[in-house]
Each structure stands twice: as structure tokens, then as C-alpha cells.
Amino acid sequence: MNPAQPRILFATDLSRWAEGAEQYACALAASWGAALTVVSVLEFPPGMNPDYPVNRLYLGELLKQATRELVELKARASARSVPVKTRIATGIPSQEVSAAAEEEDADLIVVGTRGKTGLEHVVLGSTAERIIRTAPCPVLAVRAKKPGADEARSLALHRLLVPVDFSDCSLDALEYAATVAQREKASLKLLHVLEPVSYGLDFTLLHAAKREQTRDAMTARLSALASAVSGVGLTAEYELRGGMPADSILDAVRQADADLLVMGTHGRRGISHAFYGSVAEAVLRRADCPVLTVRSPKFQPGHRPVVAPRGERATNPETKE
């Protein structure tokens, strides 16, 4: 395999919910000239004995069905001139997908998501979100269309929206978004959300002057980042808006008619994740367009940075981090 060739891993449960993700995986593989590997995981909870006759029969039937459906998937990809390598794993889907990405040295994982919200999300969770928290590379999550919904949007990625809070992970996402925009000949829009100000016990606004200074400082930084992106030949603009991050980001996606949302994520787990939550995951559950989350960006050899490397970046004007 050419070491400079991008490698895409498409994780699928072979259900109708994964159809949209399959289309994006094949489209990106074709436009990027990438090697495409498809992995399907036969879900088998830990603690169950695979050698027990009933379990062996159950796994055997799953294997037959998955093998048959992967052959059909390869035929569909071949019709689009996209060669595909397939693999089947057994175990917990999120763990097996992350392991496959490591073994394949994947540059991008593509996965479908049903966009669960509310009680359904609390009870059932999301395989896509678990993959995002542990994946060794960026993850493109494509939300499935509900039955009876309008036809899927165009697969072309013309307009990319990148929320930036000036943290390292959001700037890494911007760097990766610029790479995607170069491949897709797309434009970028940078967005920073200025969260609501605090109120004192007497309900008066605190630090109004400092808030204005912060707004001016962040506007200047957004402008500088947009200029850096424009400096590599891309079309870039920026916007500063107020509100709660997830809601403001989703509003910006709709108003910009974005084809792709690119977000950084800390990949928190356990107690930290339960306490702080994740803006990326909140957006993922509600966004209509695909969401590309970047926790561990991977770049091709010879990549020239668009934004400053981590050690040379300025501090966040809101948090002084």
C-alpha cells in the first residue's frame, strides 16, 4: 500500500441506518483516492462462552448473513469504481472498530448514527459516540434519515463549518478541516460562540468592559485564523455569535446550509465525561449534516500546517489556558 495514500475505515452494522454512511465512505474514497476498508462487528457480549453450542450457532448465522451482505456492499462499491477490503470482527462494536482502525492505520473512520436523544440515548447510548471517544483518528458520523424523510442531501462537500473555542483540540480540528477543504475544493466558515455572561447576586452584569475586550480579542483571533486559511488558497470567513454553544452551532449550520460540520473533541470518558458532557456529542445527536469529530488528527507526509503548532499557539482569551 502506498504510505501516502489516505486510508478510510467504514464501520457498518449492515442495516438500513448505515446506508447514508456507506455513500459518504465510497464518495470520499473515490474523491481522495483513498484505500477503503469495511468492517462489520458481530456483537457478542463479554462473559458469554462462544464455544457453547447455542452461542456457536448464533455466531454462525450472524457470520453467514454478514458475509453475504458484505459481498453485496463490495459489488455496490465496485460499481462506483471503489475497491474495497472487508473484515469481520466479533465482540463489542466500539472496541473492535477502534482496534481495526489501529491495525489498518486508518486516517478516517466513517460510521452511521441514528441520532438518539432523550431517554433513548440515556438507555441505549450510541456506538458512534463511544467510537469517537476512543478512535485513533478523526471520525465522520453520518446521521441516518428517518423513514419517509426527504431524499438524502448531495454528497458534495462545498461548505464546511468549523466551531473554534481557541483550545488546542478546536485548532487541531480547524487544521484537519483545512485539509478536507483542500481535497474537496470547499470553503470554510469559522464560528466562535460567546457564551452568556454571568450575573451577580443583585442581578447586575459583571465585567461588561472586560467582556467587550474579550469580544474584540476573539474577533481579532478569528480574523487571523481566517487569514491563515485564506493564505493556503481556501475561501474562508468567520462569525462571532452569542448563546449556548450547541444551540448556536446548530443554528449556524442551518443558516450557512453547511454540508459538513468539523469539531474538535476532548474525548472525555468516565466521571469527567458524565460531569462536563460534550458539546460535540450534543451537536452530533441533533445535526442534520454529517459531523466530523477530531480528537486525534492524522496528516499525510509533507503536510504544511495552516495554524500554528501547539507549542506556539496563543492562550484562550476567555479561559487564559
PDB file of C-alpha atoms in Angstrom:
ATOM      1  CA  MET A   1       0.000   0.000   0.000  1.00  0.00           C
ATOM      2  CA  ASN A   2       1.222   3.487  -0.855  1.00  0.00           C
ATOM      3  CA  PRO A   3       2.143   5.115   2.504  1.00  0.00           C
ATOM      4  CA  ALA A   4       0.944   8.496   1.170  1.00  0.00           C
ATOM      5  CA  GLN A   5      -2.463   7.097   0.204  1.00  0.00           C
ATOM      6  CA  PRO A   6      -5.230   8.037   2.676  1.00  0.00           C
ATOM      7  CA  ARG A   7      -6.894   5.102   4.426  1.00  0.00           C
ATOM      8  CA  ILE A   8     -10.606   5.159   5.263  1.00  0.00           C
ATOM      9  CA  LEU A   9     -12.298   2.654   7.552  1.00  0.00           C
ATOM     10  CA  PHE A  10     -16.063   2.333   7.183  1.00  0.00           C
ATOM     11  CA  ALA A  11     -17.690   0.730  10.222  1.00  0.00           C
ATOM     12  CA  THR A  12     -21.135  -0.680   9.473  1.00  0.00           C
ATOM     13  CA  ASP A  13     -23.764  -2.882  11.093  1.00  0.00           C
ATOM     14  CA  LEU A  14     -25.077  -3.518   7.557  1.00  0.00           C
ATOM     15  CA  SER A  15     -28.508  -2.127   8.470  1.00  0.00           C
ATOM     16  CA  ARG A  16     -30.512   0.479   6.579  1.00  0.00           C
ATOM     17  CA  TRP A  17     -29.297   3.019   9.152  1.00  0.00           C
ATOM     18  CA  ALA A  18     -25.783   2.714   7.685  1.00  0.00           C
ATOM     19  CA  GLU A  19     -26.762   3.354   4.063  1.00  0.00           C
ATOM     20  CA  GLY A  20     -26.000   7.079   4.161  1.00  0.00           C
ATOM     21  CA  ALA A  21     -22.638   6.496   5.815  1.00  0.00           C
ATOM     22  CA  GLU A  22     -21.792   3.931   3.122  1.00  0.00           C
ATOM     23  CA  GLN A  23     -22.450   6.504   0.416  1.00  0.00           C
ATOM     24  CA  TYR A  24     -20.151   9.041   2.073  1.00  0.00           C
ATOM     25  CA  ALA A  25     -17.417   6.442   2.651  1.00  0.00           C
ATOM     26  CA  CYS A  26     -17.441   5.467  -1.018  1.00  0.00           C
ATOM     27  CA  ALA A  27     -17.665   9.066  -2.241  1.00  0.00           C
ATOM     28  CA  LEU A  28     -14.710  10.175  -0.094  1.00  0.00           C
ATOM     29  CA  ALA A  29     -12.650   7.125  -1.089  1.00  0.00           C
ATOM     30  CA  ALA A  30     -13.253   7.961  -4.750  1.00  0.00           C
ATOM     31  CA  SER A  31     -12.514  11.691  -4.497  1.00  0.00           C
ATOM     32  CA  TRP A  32      -9.496  11.284  -2.186  1.00  0.00           C
ATOM     33  CA  GLY A  33      -8.049   8.273  -3.994  1.00  0.00           C
ATOM     34  CA  ALA A  34      -8.166   6.514  -0.632  1.00  0.00           C
ATOM     35  CA  ALA A  35      -7.972   2.853   0.274  1.00  0.00           C
ATOM     36  CA  LEU A  36     -11.324   1.770   1.755  1.00  0.00           C
ATOM     37  CA  THR A  37     -11.718  -0.985   4.329  1.00  0.00           C
ATOM     38  CA  VAL A  38     -15.154  -2.014   5.575  1.00  0.00           C
ATOM     39  CA  VAL A  39     -15.506  -3.614   8.998  1.00  0.00           C
ATOM     40  CA  SER A  40     -18.621  -5.189  10.427  1.00  0.00           C
ATOM     41  CA  VAL A  41     -18.715  -6.375  14.045  1.00  0.00           C
ATOM     42  CA  LEU A  42     -20.766  -9.351  15.179  1.00  0.00           C
ATOM     43  CA  GLU A  43     -21.897  -8.061  18.545  1.00  0.00           C
ATOM     44  CA  PHE A  44     -21.145 -10.620  21.242  1.00  0.00           C
ATOM     45  CA  PRO A  45     -21.197  -9.514  24.897  1.00  0.00           C
ATOM     46  CA  PRO A  46     -18.168 -10.350  27.049  1.00  0.00           C
ATOM     47  CA  GLY A  47     -18.666 -13.165  29.505  1.00  0.00           C
ATOM     48  CA  MET A  48     -20.619 -15.343  27.088  1.00  0.00           C
ATOM     49  CA  ASN A  49     -18.897 -18.561  26.037  1.00  0.00           C
ATOM     50  CA  PRO A  50     -18.529 -18.599  22.221  1.00  0.00           C
ATOM     51  CA  ASP A  51     -17.987 -22.366  22.303  1.00  0.00           C
ATOM     52  CA  TYR A  52     -21.377 -23.039  23.884  1.00  0.00           C
ATOM     53  CA  PRO A  53     -23.491 -24.787  21.191  1.00  0.00           C
ATOM     54  CA  VAL A  54     -26.311 -22.233  21.139  1.00  0.00           C
ATOM     55  CA  ASN A  55     -23.856 -19.328  21.026  1.00  0.00           C
ATOM     56  CA  ARG A  56     -21.809 -21.019  18.318  1.00  0.00           C
ATOM     57  CA  LEU A  57     -24.948 -21.471  16.232  1.00  0.00           C
ATOM     58  CA  TYR A  58     -25.924 -17.826  16.823  1.00  0.00           C
ATOM     59  CA  LEU A  59     -22.500 -16.551  15.752  1.00  0.00           C
ATOM     60  CA  GLY A  60     -22.503 -18.841  12.734  1.00  0.00           C
ATOM     61  CA  GLU A  61     -25.773 -17.384  11.471  1.00  0.00           C
ATOM     62  CA  LEU A  62     -24.537 -13.839  12.038  1.00  0.00           C
ATOM     63  CA  LEU A  63     -21.338 -14.638  10.132  1.00  0.00           C
ATOM     64  CA  LYS A  64     -23.246 -16.041   7.151  1.00  0.00           C
ATOM     65  CA  GLN A  65     -25.505 -13.007   6.959  1.00  0.00           C
ATOM     66  CA  ALA A  66     -22.645 -10.521   7.354  1.00  0.00           C
ATOM     67  CA  THR A  67     -20.546 -12.286   4.722  1.00  0.00           C
ATOM     68  CA  ARG A  68     -23.412 -12.235   2.237  1.00  0.00           C
ATOM     69  CA  GLU A  69     -24.182  -8.566   2.838  1.00  0.00           C
ATOM     70  CA  LEU A  70     -20.505  -7.558   2.603  1.00  0.00           C
ATOM     71  CA  VAL A  71     -20.309  -9.237  -0.813  1.00  0.00           C
ATOM     72  CA  GLU A  72     -23.269  -7.091  -1.897  1.00  0.00           C
ATOM     73  CA  LEU A  73     -21.610  -3.980  -0.455  1.00  0.00           C
ATOM     74  CA  LYS A  74     -18.400  -4.712  -2.385  1.00  0.00           C
ATOM     75  CA  ALA A  75     -20.457  -5.016  -5.577  1.00  0.00           C
ATOM     76  CA  ARG A  76     -22.090  -1.628  -4.947  1.00  0.00           C
ATOM     77  CA  ALA A  77     -18.693  -0.042  -4.306  1.00  0.00           C
ATOM     78  CA  SER A  78     -17.207  -1.699  -7.380  1.00  0.00           C
ATOM     79  CA  ALA A  79     -19.976  -0.146  -9.492  1.00  0.00           C
ATOM     80  CA  ARG A  80     -18.577   3.218  -8.328  1.00  0.00           C
ATOM     81  CA  SER A  81     -15.013   2.117  -9.171  1.00  0.00           C
ATOM     82  CA  VAL A  82     -14.122   1.941  -5.481  1.00  0.00           C
ATOM     83  CA  PRO A  83     -12.116  -1.156  -4.496  1.00  0.00           C
ATOM     84  CA  VAL A  84     -12.990  -2.427  -1.019  1.00  0.00           C
ATOM     85  CA  LYS A  85     -11.319  -4.698   1.507  1.00  0.00           C
ATOM     86  CA  THR A  86     -13.636  -6.246   4.095  1.00  0.00           C
ATOM     87  CA  ARG A  87     -13.152  -7.672   7.553  1.00  0.00           C
ATOM     88  CA  ILE A  88     -15.449  -9.147  10.191  1.00  0.00           C
ATOM     89  CA  ALA A  89     -14.817  -8.972  13.935  1.00  0.00           C
ATOM     90  CA  THR A  90     -16.621 -10.346  16.979  1.00  0.00           C
ATOM     91  CA  GLY A  91     -17.101  -8.503  20.260  1.00  0.00           C
ATOM     92  CA  ILE A  92     -18.144  -5.038  21.426  1.00  0.00           C
ATOM     93  CA  PRO A  93     -18.578  -2.852  18.292  1.00  0.00           C
ATOM     94  CA  SER A  94     -16.900   0.346  19.554  1.00  0.00           C
ATOM     95  CA  GLN A  95     -13.867  -1.547  20.852  1.00  0.00           C
ATOM     96  CA  GLU A  96     -13.484  -3.663  17.735  1.00  0.00           C
ATOM     97  CA  VAL A  97     -13.817  -0.657  15.405  1.00  0.00           C
ATOM     98  CA  SER A  98     -11.104   1.252  17.288  1.00  0.00           C
ATOM     99  CA  ALA A  99      -8.875  -1.842  17.199  1.00  0.00           C
ATOM    100  CA  ALA A 100      -9.445  -2.222  13.448  1.00  0.00           C
ATOM    101  CA  ALA A 101      -8.573   1.445  12.914  1.00  0.00           C
ATOM    102  CA  GLU A 102      -5.296   0.888  14.756  1.00  0.00           C
ATOM    103  CA  GLU A 103      -4.465  -2.216  12.734  1.00  0.00           C
ATOM    104  CA  GLU A 104      -5.379  -0.585   9.412  1.00  0.00           C
ATOM    105  CA  ASP A 105      -3.598   2.664  10.382  1.00  0.00           C
ATOM    106  CA  ALA A 106      -6.764   4.452   9.303  1.00  0.00           C
ATOM    107  CA  ASP A 107      -6.748   8.199   8.647  1.00  0.00           C
ATOM    108  CA  LEU A 108     -10.537   8.463   8.947  1.00  0.00           C
ATOM    109  CA  ILE A 109     -13.394   6.355  10.311  1.00  0.00           C
ATOM    110  CA  VAL A 110     -16.852   6.690   8.767  1.00  0.00           C
ATOM    111  CA  VAL A 111     -19.810   5.494  10.827  1.00  0.00           C
ATOM    112  CA  GLY A 112     -23.573   5.888  10.751  1.00  0.00           C
ATOM    113  CA  THR A 113     -25.612   7.157  13.676  1.00  0.00           C
ATOM    114  CA  ARG A 114     -29.327   7.165  14.404  1.00  0.00           C
ATOM    115  CA  GLY A 115     -29.094  10.453  16.311  1.00  0.00           C
ATOM    116  CA  LYS A 116     -30.669   9.141  19.528  1.00  0.00           C
ATOM    117  CA  THR A 117     -31.837  11.777  22.002  1.00  0.00           C
ATOM    118  CA  GLY A 118     -33.569  11.915  25.364  1.00  0.00           C
ATOM    119  CA  LEU A 119     -34.360   8.697  27.244  1.00  0.00           C
ATOM    120  CA  GLU A 120     -33.494   6.503  24.269  1.00  0.00           C
ATOM    121  CA  HIS A 121     -29.963   7.933  24.272  1.00  0.00           C
ATOM    122  CA  VAL A 122     -29.576   7.548  28.050  1.00  0.00           C
ATOM    123  CA  VAL A 123     -30.704   3.913  27.977  1.00  0.00           C
ATOM    124  CA  LEU A 124     -29.140   2.696  24.743  1.00  0.00           C
ATOM    125  CA  GLY A 125     -26.199   5.025  24.333  1.00  0.00           C
ATOM    126  CA  SER A 126     -24.508   5.438  20.977  1.00  0.00           C
ATOM    127  CA  THR A 127     -21.888   3.238  19.365  1.00  0.00           C
ATOM    128  CA  ALA A 128     -20.795   6.214  17.256  1.00  0.00           C
ATOM    129  CA  GLU A 129     -20.151   8.325  20.364  1.00  0.00           C
ATOM    130  CA  ARG A 130     -18.146   5.546  22.014  1.00  0.00           C
ATOM    131  CA  ILE A 131     -16.059   5.217  18.851  1.00  0.00           C
ATOM    132  CA  ILE A 132     -15.464   8.984  18.812  1.00  0.00           C
ATOM    133  CA  ARG A 133     -14.123   8.917  22.400  1.00  0.00           C
ATOM    134  CA  THR A 134     -11.534   6.207  21.701  1.00  0.00           C
ATOM    135  CA  ALA A 135     -10.734   6.358  17.977  1.00  0.00           C
ATOM    136  CA  PRO A 136      -7.086   6.865  16.973  1.00  0.00           C
ATOM    137  CA  CYS A 137      -8.131   9.145  14.092  1.00  0.00           C
ATOM    138  CA  PRO A 138     -10.947  11.543  13.128  1.00  0.00           C
ATOM    139  CA  VAL A 139     -14.471  10.118  12.863  1.00  0.00           C
ATOM    140  CA  LEU A 140     -17.121  11.127  10.330  1.00  0.00           C
ATOM    141  CA  ALA A 141     -20.582  10.426  11.757  1.00  0.00           C
ATOM    142  CA  VAL A 142     -23.424  10.398   9.221  1.00  0.00           C
ATOM    143  CA  ARG A 143     -26.906  10.575  10.675  1.00  0.00           C
ATOM    144  CA  ALA A 144     -29.412   8.189   9.139  1.00  0.00           C
ATOM    145  CA  LYS A 145     -32.505   9.621   7.523  1.00  0.00           C
ATOM    146  CA  LYS A 146     -35.787   8.727   9.200  1.00  0.00           C
ATOM    147  CA  PRO A 147     -38.279   6.639   7.198  1.00  0.00           C
ATOM    148  CA  GLY A 148     -40.279   8.906   4.936  1.00  0.00           C
ATOM    149  CA  ALA A 149     -37.719  11.720   5.122  1.00  0.00           C
ATOM    150  CA  ASP A 150     -36.704  13.738   2.084  1.00  0.00           C
ATOM    151  CA  GLU A 151     -34.066  12.404  -0.255  1.00  0.00           C
ATOM    152  CA  ALA A 152     -30.522  12.478   1.085  1.00  0.00           C
ATOM    153  CA  ARG A 153     -28.631  15.689   0.519  1.00  0.00           C
ATOM    154  CA  SER A 154     -25.890  15.892  -2.081  1.00  0.00           C
ATOM    155  CA  LEU A 155     -22.697  14.093  -1.090  1.00  0.00           C
ATOM    156  CA  ALA A 156     -20.615  17.036  -2.305  1.00  0.00           C
ATOM    157  CA  LEU A 157     -18.862  18.943   0.469  1.00  0.00           C
ATOM    158  CA  HIS A 158     -18.925  22.579  -0.642  1.00  0.00           C
ATOM    159  CA  ARG A 159     -19.378  24.400   2.687  1.00  0.00           C
ATOM    160  CA  LEU A 160     -17.602  23.399   5.893  1.00  0.00           C
ATOM    161  CA  LEU A 161     -18.421  24.945   9.271  1.00  0.00           C
ATOM    162  CA  VAL A 162     -15.750  24.802  11.997  1.00  0.00           C
ATOM    163  CA  PRO A 163     -16.597  25.903  15.570  1.00  0.00           C
ATOM    164  CA  VAL A 164     -13.485  27.308  17.279  1.00  0.00           C
ATOM    165  CA  ASP A 165     -13.086  27.988  21.002  1.00  0.00           C
ATOM    166  CA  PHE A 166      -9.311  28.529  20.614  1.00  0.00           C
ATOM    167  CA  SER A 167      -8.490  25.363  22.565  1.00  0.00           C
ATOM    168  CA  ASP A 168      -5.868  23.037  21.103  1.00  0.00           C
ATOM    169  CA  CYS A 169      -8.478  20.460  20.128  1.00  0.00           C
ATOM    170  CA  SER A 170     -10.569  23.019  18.206  1.00  0.00           C
ATOM    171  CA  LEU A 171      -7.489  24.343  16.394  1.00  0.00           C
ATOM    172  CA  ASP A 172      -6.494  20.769  15.537  1.00  0.00           C
ATOM    173  CA  ALA A 173      -9.988  20.380  14.065  1.00  0.00           C
ATOM    174  CA  LEU A 174      -9.512  23.559  12.029  1.00  0.00           C
ATOM    175  CA  GLU A 175      -6.200  22.223  10.723  1.00  0.00           C
ATOM    176  CA  TYR A 176      -7.879  18.982   9.675  1.00  0.00           C
ATOM    177  CA  ALA A 177     -10.853  20.852   8.191  1.00  0.00           C
ATOM    178  CA  ALA A 178      -8.461  22.839   6.007  1.00  0.00           C
ATOM    179  CA  THR A 179      -7.036  19.559   4.693  1.00  0.00           C
ATOM    180  CA  VAL A 180     -10.530  18.277   3.875  1.00  0.00           C
ATOM    181  CA  ALA A 181     -11.438  21.605   2.243  1.00  0.00           C
ATOM    182  CA  GLN A 182      -8.333  21.415   0.044  1.00  0.00           C
ATOM    183  CA  ARG A 183      -9.277  17.901  -1.093  1.00  0.00           C
ATOM    184  CA  GLU A 184     -12.911  18.834  -1.701  1.00  0.00           C
ATOM    185  CA  LYS A 185     -12.278  22.386  -3.023  1.00  0.00           C
ATOM    186  CA  ALA A 186     -14.647  23.630  -0.337  1.00  0.00           C
ATOM    187  CA  SER A 187     -14.993  26.884   1.584  1.00  0.00           C
ATOM    188  CA  LEU A 188     -14.593  27.208   5.351  1.00  0.00           C
ATOM    189  CA  LYS A 189     -16.575  29.206   7.870  1.00  0.00           C
ATOM    190  CA  LEU A 190     -15.101  29.659  11.351  1.00  0.00           C
ATOM    191  CA  LEU A 191     -17.505  30.140  14.247  1.00  0.00           C
ATOM    192  CA  HIS A 192     -16.926  31.182  17.837  1.00  0.00           C
ATOM    193  CA  VAL A 193     -19.770  31.159  20.355  1.00  0.00           C
ATOM    194  CA  LEU A 194     -19.600  33.755  23.095  1.00  0.00           C
ATOM    195  CA  GLU A 195     -21.484  32.172  25.985  1.00  0.00           C
ATOM    196  CA  PRO A 196     -23.924  34.235  28.122  1.00  0.00           C
ATOM    197  CA  VAL A 197     -22.292  36.468  30.721  1.00  0.00           C
ATOM    198  CA  SER A 198     -22.543  35.850  34.465  1.00  0.00           C
ATOM    199  CA  TYR A 199     -24.884  37.734  36.749  1.00  0.00           C
ATOM    200  CA  GLY A 200     -24.157  38.956  40.266  1.00  0.00           C
ATOM    201  CA  LEU A 201     -26.366  38.365  43.266  1.00  0.00           C
ATOM    202  CA  ASP A 202     -28.039  41.732  42.612  1.00  0.00           C
ATOM    203  CA  PHE A 203     -28.650  40.632  39.005  1.00  0.00           C
ATOM    204  CA  THR A 204     -26.317  43.256  37.554  1.00  0.00           C
ATOM    205  CA  LEU A 205     -23.983  42.337  34.735  1.00  0.00           C
ATOM    206  CA  LEU A 206     -20.398  41.755  35.843  1.00  0.00           C
ATOM    207  CA  HIS A 207     -17.281  42.802  33.975  1.00  0.00           C
ATOM    208  CA  ALA A 208     -19.076  44.371  30.990  1.00  0.00           C
ATOM    209  CA  ALA A 209     -15.970  46.261  29.906  1.00  0.00           C
ATOM    210  CA  LYS A 210     -13.833  43.147  30.149  1.00  0.00           C
ATOM    211  CA  ARG A 211     -16.431  41.279  28.140  1.00  0.00           C
ATOM    212  CA  GLU A 212     -16.160  43.776  25.315  1.00  0.00           C
ATOM    213  CA  GLN A 213     -12.378  43.489  25.405  1.00  0.00           C
ATOM    214  CA  THR A 214     -12.706  39.714  25.166  1.00  0.00           C
ATOM    215  CA  ARG A 215     -15.105  40.032  22.248  1.00  0.00           C
ATOM    216  CA  ASP A 216     -12.669  42.297  20.414  1.00  0.00           C
ATOM    217  CA  ALA A 217      -9.761  39.950  21.152  1.00  0.00           C
ATOM    218  CA  MET A 218     -11.638  36.901  19.883  1.00  0.00           C
ATOM    219  CA  THR A 219     -12.803  38.722  16.773  1.00  0.00           C
ATOM    220  CA  ALA A 220      -9.173  39.581  16.036  1.00  0.00           C
ATOM    221  CA  ARG A 221      -8.130  35.962  16.550  1.00  0.00           C
ATOM    222  CA  LEU A 222     -10.899  34.665  14.315  1.00  0.00           C
ATOM    223  CA  SER A 223      -9.845  37.132  11.644  1.00  0.00           C
ATOM    224  CA  ALA A 224      -6.222  35.989  11.946  1.00  0.00           C
ATOM    225  CA  LEU A 225      -7.229  32.322  11.640  1.00  0.00           C
ATOM    226  CA  ALA A 226      -9.401  33.053   8.601  1.00  0.00           C
ATOM    227  CA  SER A 227      -6.474  34.909   7.024  1.00  0.00           C
ATOM    228  CA  ALA A 228      -4.198  31.927   7.670  1.00  0.00           C
ATOM    229  CA  VAL A 229      -6.690  29.628   5.966  1.00  0.00           C
ATOM    230  CA  SER A 230      -7.043  32.047   3.047  1.00  0.00           C
ATOM    231  CA  GLY A 231      -3.247  32.077   2.791  1.00  0.00           C
ATOM    232  CA  VAL A 232      -3.258  28.472   1.544  1.00  0.00           C
ATOM    233  CA  GLY A 233      -5.725  29.285  -1.240  1.00  0.00           C
ATOM    234  CA  LEU A 234      -9.001  28.485   0.517  1.00  0.00           C
ATOM    235  CA  THR A 235     -12.069  30.678   0.823  1.00  0.00           C
ATOM    236  CA  ALA A 236     -12.668  31.458   4.498  1.00  0.00           C
ATOM    237  CA  GLU A 237     -14.947  33.661   6.558  1.00  0.00           C
ATOM    238  CA  TYR A 238     -15.739  33.906  10.253  1.00  0.00           C
ATOM    239  CA  GLU A 239     -18.584  34.713  12.608  1.00  0.00           C
ATOM    240  CA  LEU A 240     -18.856  35.523  16.305  1.00  0.00           C
ATOM    241  CA  ARG A 241     -22.251  34.891  17.879  1.00  0.00           C
ATOM    242  CA  GLY A 242     -23.675  34.604  21.377  1.00  0.00           C
ATOM    243  CA  GLY A 243     -25.685  31.861  23.043  1.00  0.00           C
ATOM    244  CA  MET A 244     -25.276  28.332  24.336  1.00  0.00           C
ATOM    245  CA  PRO A 245     -22.629  26.501  22.291  1.00  0.00           C
ATOM    246  CA  ALA A 246     -24.607  23.521  20.971  1.00  0.00           C
ATOM    247  CA  ASP A 247     -27.705  25.549  20.081  1.00  0.00           C
ATOM    248  CA  SER A 248     -25.689  28.318  18.439  1.00  0.00           C
ATOM    249  CA  ILE A 249     -23.631  25.843  16.412  1.00  0.00           C
ATOM    250  CA  LEU A 250     -26.756  24.078  15.139  1.00  0.00           C
ATOM    251  CA  ASP A 251     -28.351  27.412  14.211  1.00  0.00           C
ATOM    252  CA  ALA A 252     -25.179  28.375  12.330  1.00  0.00           C
ATOM    253  CA  VAL A 253     -25.213  25.055  10.449  1.00  0.00           C
ATOM    254  CA  ARG A 254     -28.780  25.678   9.272  1.00  0.00           C
ATOM    255  CA  GLN A 255     -28.194  29.301   8.318  1.00  0.00           C
ATOM    256  CA  ALA A 256     -24.995  28.521   6.416  1.00  0.00           C
ATOM    257  CA  ASP A 257     -26.550  25.416   4.831  1.00  0.00           C
ATOM    258  CA  ALA A 258     -23.304  23.638   5.742  1.00  0.00           C
ATOM    259  CA  ASP A 259     -22.512  20.319   4.104  1.00  0.00           C
ATOM    260  CA  LEU A 260     -20.154  19.250   6.886  1.00  0.00           C
ATOM    261  CA  LEU A 261     -19.543  20.284  10.482  1.00  0.00           C
ATOM    262  CA  VAL A 262     -15.971  19.774  11.734  1.00  0.00           C
ATOM    263  CA  MET A 263     -15.480  19.804  15.515  1.00  0.00           C
ATOM    264  CA  GLY A 264     -12.709  19.100  17.964  1.00  0.00           C
ATOM    265  CA  THR A 265     -13.430  16.874  20.954  1.00  0.00           C
ATOM    266  CA  HIS A 266     -11.505  16.147  24.128  1.00  0.00           C
ATOM    267  CA  GLY A 267     -12.770  12.564  24.112  1.00  0.00           C
ATOM    268  CA  ARG A 268     -13.613  12.671  27.832  1.00  0.00           C
ATOM    269  CA  ARG A 269     -14.644   9.403  29.449  1.00  0.00           C
ATOM    270  CA  GLY A 270     -15.975   8.201  32.783  1.00  0.00           C
ATOM    271  CA  ILE A 271     -16.713  10.701  35.548  1.00  0.00           C
ATOM    272  CA  SER A 272     -15.228  13.633  33.650  1.00  0.00           C
ATOM    273  CA  HIS A 273     -17.488  12.967  30.667  1.00  0.00           C
ATOM    274  CA  ALA A 274     -20.582  12.474  32.843  1.00  0.00           C
ATOM    275  CA  PHE A 275     -19.960  15.753  34.669  1.00  0.00           C
ATOM    276  CA  TYR A 276     -18.943  18.011  31.785  1.00  0.00           C
ATOM    277  CA  GLY A 277     -20.701  16.329  28.907  1.00  0.00           C
ATOM    278  CA  SER A 278     -19.587  17.125  25.366  1.00  0.00           C
ATOM    279  CA  VAL A 279     -20.701  19.913  23.056  1.00  0.00           C
ATOM    280  CA  ALA A 280     -19.593  17.726  20.134  1.00  0.00           C
ATOM    281  CA  GLU A 281     -21.851  14.877  21.237  1.00  0.00           C
ATOM    282  CA  ALA A 282     -24.798  17.213  21.906  1.00  0.00           C
ATOM    283  CA  VAL A 283     -24.425  18.568  18.369  1.00  0.00           C
ATOM    284  CA  LEU A 284     -23.920  15.088  16.914  1.00  0.00           C
ATOM    285  CA  ARG A 285     -27.301  13.924  18.225  1.00  0.00           C
ATOM    286  CA  ARG A 286     -29.175  16.804  16.583  1.00  0.00           C
ATOM    287  CA  ALA A 287     -27.235  17.875  13.477  1.00  0.00           C
ATOM    288  CA  ASP A 288     -28.804  17.155  10.101  1.00  0.00           C
ATOM    289  CA  CYS A 289     -25.495  17.303   8.237  1.00  0.00           C
ATOM    290  CA  PRO A 290     -22.584  14.880   8.776  1.00  0.00           C
ATOM    291  CA  VAL A 291     -20.318  15.699  11.724  1.00  0.00           C
ATOM    292  CA  LEU A 292     -16.571  15.160  11.527  1.00  0.00           C
ATOM    293  CA  THR A 293     -15.080  14.961  15.024  1.00  0.00           C
ATOM    294  CA  VAL A 294     -11.348  15.389  15.501  1.00  0.00           C
ATOM    295  CA  ARG A 295      -9.704  14.058  18.650  1.00  0.00           C
ATOM    296  CA  SER A 296      -6.520  12.602  17.161  1.00  0.00           C
ATOM    297  CA  PRO A 297      -5.855  14.259  13.775  1.00  0.00           C
ATOM    298  CA  LYS A 298      -3.714  12.437  11.233  1.00  0.00           C
ATOM    299  CA  PHE A 299      -1.989  14.200   8.348  1.00  0.00           C
ATOM    300  CA  GLN A 300      -0.224  12.912   5.289  1.00  0.00           C
ATOM    301  CA  PRO A 301       3.599  13.098   4.995  1.00  0.00           C
ATOM    302  CA  GLY A 302       4.733  16.562   3.949  1.00  0.00           C
ATOM    303  CA  HIS A 303       1.684  18.284   5.429  1.00  0.00           C
ATOM    304  CA  ARG A 304       2.267  22.038   5.848  1.00  0.00           C
ATOM    305  CA  PRO A 305       0.468  23.464   8.920  1.00  0.00           C
ATOM    306  CA  VAL A 306      -2.160  26.138   8.381  1.00  0.00           C
ATOM    307  CA  VAL A 307      -2.434  27.207  12.026  1.00  0.00           C
ATOM    308  CA  ALA A 308       0.452  27.476  14.473  1.00  0.00           C
ATOM    309  CA  PRO A 309       1.747  24.251  16.076  1.00  0.00           C
ATOM    310  CA  ARG A 310       0.520  23.574  19.617  1.00  0.00           C
ATOM    311  CA  GLY A 311       3.546  24.971  21.404  1.00  0.00           C
ATOM    312  CA  GLU A 312       3.328  28.256  19.503  1.00  0.00           C
ATOM    313  CA  ARG A 313      -0.371  28.994  19.974  1.00  0.00           C
ATOM    314  CA  ALA A 314      -1.699  31.962  21.944  1.00  0.00           C
ATOM    315  CA  THR A 315      -3.801  31.443  25.059  1.00  0.00           C
ATOM    316  CA  ASN A 316      -7.582  31.367  25.041  1.00  0.00           C
ATOM    317  CA  PRO A 317      -8.748  34.925  25.816  1.00  0.00           C
ATOM    318  CA  GLU A 318     -11.745  33.572  27.753  1.00  0.00           C
ATOM    319  CA  THR A 319     -10.042  30.945  29.915  1.00  0.00           C
ATOM    320  CA  LYS A 320      -6.384  32.056  29.812  1.00  0.00           C
ATOM    321  CA  GLU A 321      -5.477  28.411  29.209  1.00  0.00           C
TER     322      GLU A 321
END
